[in-house]
């Protein structure tokens, strides 16, 4: 989006689709999980920073400012006067992967499929459509539990200076910073720093729960 606002990654609510099969021996409808989905939505805002690939530095002073600003991203030392949408996306993509891994973890941790598929309802007086509706209502509770567990877990993942999301953004920024440094050398701008910030740990994206604050 072209608006100036904070980029974000927000959870999409889990959706568990269930059906039923008829157990002729025990004369019950048995719940079966047909599919399950969950994830997160990334929103990237253009913001007010200057993108160096679209609007390159035209003076040595601008190149110095650009390199210093982008080198300070991981430690959050500088206002983002120079930045790239790709780095914002790398940061938010890291958060999306956190959601993905957390959903996978709690799907297994809560034994959701096993719990759902252990549910039965007598066939007597219950046709298939009504049985499916009953199981769908039962599945809603698991959707809520899964959503809450993931939300509480994600809140505890660090998102401060020098943490994995910022390291992921820094790695992306470094590709552009090196291009600025190379152009500065071509232009004979000797005062432009020629080092980039070494990214810290990025992998794995998700800490295995339980996670302490910070």
CSV table of C-alpha atoms in Angstrom, one decimal:
chain,number,residue,atom,x,y,z
A,1,UNK,CA,0.0,0.0,0.0
A,2,UNK,CA,1.2,3.5,-0.8
A,3,UNK,CA,0.1,4.9,2.5
A,4,UNK,CA,2.5,5.8,5.3
A,5,UNK,CA,1.9,3.4,8.2
A,6,UNK,CA,3.5,0.6,10.0
A,7,UNK,CA,3.8,-2.7,8.1
A,8,UNK,CA,2.0,-5.6,9.8
A,9,UNK,CA,1.4,-9.3,9.8
A,10,UNK,CA,-2.0,-10.4,11.2
A,11,UNK,CA,-3.4,-13.8,11.9
A,12,UNK,CA,-6.1,-15.3,9.7
A,13,UNK,CA,-8.6,-17.3,11.7
A,14,UNK,CA,-8.2,-21.1,11.4
A,15,UNK,CA,-10.8,-23.0,9.4
A,16,UNK,CA,-11.4,-26.7,10.0
A,17,UNK,CA,-13.7,-28.4,7.5
A,18,UNK,CA,-15.3,-31.6,8.7
A,19,UNK,CA,-17.5,-34.3,7.3
A,20,UNK,CA,-18.9,-37.6,8.6
A,21,UNK,CA,-18.8,-41.2,7.7
A,22,UNK,CA,-21.3,-43.8,8.8
A,23,UNK,CA,-20.1,-46.7,11.0
A,24,UNK,CA,-22.5,-49.5,10.0
A,25,UNK,CA,-21.3,-51.8,12.8
A,26,UNK,CA,-21.8,-49.3,15.7
A,27,UNK,CA,-24.5,-47.4,13.9
A,28,UNK,CA,-22.9,-44.0,14.5
A,29,UNK,CA,-21.7,-41.1,12.5
A,30,UNK,CA,-18.0,-40.6,12.9
A,31,UNK,CA,-16.4,-37.2,12.4
A,32,UNK,CA,-13.6,-36.9,9.8
A,33,UNK,CA,-11.4,-33.8,9.1
A,34,UNK,CA,-11.6,-33.0,5.4
A,35,UNK,CA,-9.2,-30.0,5.5
A,36,UNK,CA,-7.7,-27.4,7.8
A,37,UNK,CA,-6.2,-24.0,7.0
A,38,UNK,CA,-4.7,-21.1,8.9
A,39,UNK,CA,-2.1,-18.5,8.3
A,40,UNK,CA,-1.4,-14.8,8.4
A,41,UNK,CA,-1.8,-11.7,6.1
A,42,UNK,CA,1.1,-9.3,5.4
A,43,UNK,CA,0.4,-5.7,4.7
A,44,UNK,CA,3.3,-3.6,3.4
A,45,UNK,CA,3.1,0.2,3.5
A,46,UNK,CA,5.3,2.4,1.3
A,47,UNK,CA,5.9,4.8,4.2
A,48,UNK,CA,8.0,8.0,4.0
A,49,UNK,CA,11.5,6.5,3.6
A,50,UNK,CA,13.6,7.0,0.5
A,51,UNK,CA,14.1,3.8,-1.5
A,52,UNK,CA,17.7,3.9,-2.8
A,53,UNK,CA,17.1,1.8,-5.9
A,54,UNK,CA,14.2,4.1,-7.0
A,55,UNK,CA,15.9,7.3,-5.9
A,56,UNK,CA,19.6,6.8,-5.7
A,57,UNK,CA,21.9,9.1,-3.8
A,58,UNK,CA,23.2,11.9,-5.9
A,59,UNK,CA,25.9,13.2,-3.6
A,60,UNK,CA,28.5,11.7,-1.3
A,61,UNK,CA,26.7,13.0,1.7
A,62,UNK,CA,23.5,11.3,0.7
A,63,UNK,CA,25.4,8.0,0.1
A,64,UNK,CA,26.9,8.3,3.6
A,65,UNK,CA,23.5,8.9,5.1
A,66,UNK,CA,22.0,6.0,3.2
A,67,UNK,CA,24.6,3.5,4.2
A,68,UNK,CA,24.6,4.5,7.8
A,69,UNK,CA,20.8,4.5,8.0
A,70,UNK,CA,20.4,1.1,6.5
A,71,UNK,CA,23.3,-0.4,8.5
A,72,UNK,CA,21.5,0.8,11.6
A,73,UNK,CA,18.2,-1.0,10.8
A,74,UNK,CA,18.9,-4.2,12.8
A,75,UNK,CA,19.8,-2.3,15.9
A,76,UNK,CA,17.1,0.2,15.3
A,77,UNK,CA,19.7,3.0,15.7
A,78,UNK,CA,18.5,5.2,12.9
A,79,UNK,CA,15.2,6.7,11.7
A,80,UNK,CA,14.3,4.9,8.5
A,81,UNK,CA,15.1,7.8,6.1
A,82,UNK,CA,16.5,5.2,3.7
A,83,UNK,CA,14.9,1.8,3.4
A,84,UNK,CA,13.4,-0.7,1.0
A,85,UNK,CA,9.9,-2.3,0.7
A,86,UNK,CA,11.8,-5.6,0.2
A,87,UNK,CA,13.4,-5.3,3.7
A,88,UNK,CA,10.0,-4.6,5.2
A,89,UNK,CA,8.6,-7.7,3.4
A,90,UNK,CA,11.5,-9.8,4.7
A,91,UNK,CA,10.7,-8.6,8.2
A,92,UNK,CA,7.0,-9.4,7.9
A,93,UNK,CA,7.6,-12.6,6.1
A,94,UNK,CA,9.6,-13.7,9.1
A,95,UNK,CA,6.5,-13.0,11.3
A,96,UNK,CA,4.3,-14.9,8.8
A,97,UNK,CA,6.6,-17.9,9.2
A,98,UNK,CA,6.3,-17.6,13.0
A,99,UNK,CA,2.5,-17.9,12.6
A,100,UNK,CA,2.9,-20.9,10.2
A,101,UNK,CA,5.2,-22.8,12.6
A,102,UNK,CA,3.0,-21.9,15.6
A,103,UNK,CA,-0.1,-23.2,13.9
A,104,UNK,CA,1.6,-26.4,12.9
A,105,UNK,CA,2.9,-26.9,16.5
A,106,UNK,CA,-0.4,-26.4,18.3
A,107,UNK,CA,-2.4,-28.4,15.7
A,108,UNK,CA,-0.3,-31.4,16.9
A,109,UNK,CA,0.1,-30.3,20.5
A,110,UNK,CA,-3.7,-30.0,21.0
A,111,UNK,CA,-4.3,-33.3,19.1
A,112,UNK,CA,-7.0,-31.6,17.2
A,113,UNK,CA,-7.5,-34.1,14.4
A,114,UNK,CA,-7.5,-37.0,16.8
A,115,UNK,CA,-9.9,-35.3,19.2
A,116,UNK,CA,-12.3,-34.4,16.4
A,117,UNK,CA,-12.2,-37.8,14.8
A,118,UNK,CA,-12.9,-39.5,18.0
A,119,UNK,CA,-16.3,-37.8,18.1
A,120,UNK,CA,-19.4,-39.8,17.2
A,121,UNK,CA,-23.1,-39.3,17.2
A,122,UNK,CA,-25.8,-42.0,16.9
A,123,UNK,CA,-27.3,-42.5,13.5
A,124,UNK,CA,-30.8,-43.0,15.0
A,125,UNK,CA,-32.8,-39.9,14.2
A,126,UNK,CA,-29.9,-38.1,12.6
A,127,UNK,CA,-29.4,-37.8,8.9
A,128,UNK,CA,-26.0,-37.0,7.3
A,129,UNK,CA,-26.6,-33.3,6.8
A,130,UNK,CA,-27.6,-32.8,10.4
A,131,UNK,CA,-24.6,-34.9,11.6
A,132,UNK,CA,-22.2,-32.7,9.6
A,133,UNK,CA,-23.8,-29.6,11.1
A,134,UNK,CA,-23.4,-31.0,14.6
A,135,UNK,CA,-19.7,-31.8,13.9
A,136,UNK,CA,-19.1,-28.4,12.4
A,137,UNK,CA,-20.3,-26.8,15.6
A,138,UNK,CA,-18.0,-29.1,17.6
A,139,UNK,CA,-15.1,-28.1,15.4
A,140,UNK,CA,-15.7,-24.3,16.0
A,141,UNK,CA,-14.4,-24.8,19.6
A,142,UNK,CA,-11.1,-26.3,18.3
A,143,UNK,CA,-10.7,-23.4,15.9
A,144,UNK,CA,-11.0,-21.0,18.8
A,145,UNK,CA,-8.6,-22.9,21.0
A,146,UNK,CA,-6.1,-23.1,18.2
A,147,UNK,CA,-6.4,-19.4,17.4
A,148,UNK,CA,-6.0,-18.4,21.1
A,149,UNK,CA,-3.0,-20.6,21.7
A,150,UNK,CA,-1.2,-19.3,18.6
A,151,UNK,CA,-2.1,-15.7,19.5
A,152,UNK,CA,-0.7,-16.0,23.0
A,153,UNK,CA,2.5,-17.7,21.7
A,154,UNK,CA,3.2,-15.1,19.0
A,155,UNK,CA,2.8,-12.3,21.6
A,156,UNK,CA,5.8,-13.7,23.4
A,157,UNK,CA,8.1,-13.8,20.4
A,158,UNK,CA,10.7,-11.1,20.5
A,159,UNK,CA,10.4,-8.2,18.0
A,160,UNK,CA,12.9,-5.8,19.3
A,161,UNK,CA,16.3,-4.6,18.1
A,162,UNK,CA,18.7,-7.4,17.0
A,163,UNK,CA,16.0,-10.0,17.1
A,164,UNK,CA,15.2,-12.4,14.2
A,165,UNK,CA,12.7,-10.3,12.3
A,166,UNK,CA,15.1,-7.3,12.2
A,167,UNK,CA,17.9,-9.6,11.3
A,168,UNK,CA,15.9,-10.9,8.3
A,169,UNK,CA,15.2,-7.3,7.2
A,170,UNK,CA,18.9,-6.4,7.6
A,171,UNK,CA,20.0,-9.3,5.4
A,172,UNK,CA,17.7,-7.9,2.7
A,173,UNK,CA,18.9,-4.3,3.1
A,174,UNK,CA,22.5,-5.4,2.9
A,175,UNK,CA,22.0,-6.4,-0.8
A,176,UNK,CA,21.1,-2.8,-1.6
A,177,UNK,CA,23.7,-1.3,0.7
A,178,UNK,CA,26.4,-3.1,-1.2
A,179,UNK,CA,25.2,-1.6,-4.4
A,180,UNK,CA,25.4,1.9,-2.9
A,181,UNK,CA,28.9,1.2,-1.7
A,182,UNK,CA,29.9,-0.1,-5.2
A,183,UNK,CA,28.5,3.0,-6.9
A,184,UNK,CA,30.2,5.2,-4.3
A,185,UNK,CA,33.6,3.7,-5.2
A,186,UNK,CA,32.8,4.2,-8.9
A,187,UNK,CA,32.1,7.9,-8.2
A,188,UNK,CA,35.2,8.2,-6.1
A,189,UNK,CA,33.3,9.0,-2.9
A,190,UNK,CA,35.9,7.9,-0.4
A,191,UNK,CA,34.1,8.9,2.8
A,192,UNK,CA,31.2,6.4,2.2
A,193,UNK,CA,31.5,3.5,4.7
A,194,UNK,CA,32.3,0.3,2.9
A,195,UNK,CA,31.1,-2.2,5.5
A,196,UNK,CA,27.6,-3.7,6.0
A,197,UNK,CA,26.0,-4.9,9.3
A,198,UNK,CA,26.4,-8.6,9.8
A,199,UNK,CA,22.9,-10.1,10.3
A,200,UNK,CA,22.3,-11.9,13.5
A,201,UNK,CA,20.5,-15.2,13.9
A,202,UNK,CA,17.5,-15.6,11.6
A,203,UNK,CA,16.7,-19.3,11.7
A,204,UNK,CA,14.7,-21.0,13.0
A,205,UNK,CA,11.8,-18.5,12.7
A,206,UNK,CA,9.8,-20.0,15.5
A,207,UNK,CA,10.7,-20.7,19.2
A,208,UNK,CA,9.3,-24.0,20.4
A,209,UNK,CA,6.6,-23.2,23.0
A,210,UNK,CA,6.3,-22.5,25.8
A,211,UNK,CA,8.1,-19.1,25.2
A,212,UNK,CA,8.9,-16.7,28.0
A,213,UNK,CA,8.2,-13.0,27.5
A,214,UNK,CA,11.0,-11.5,25.3
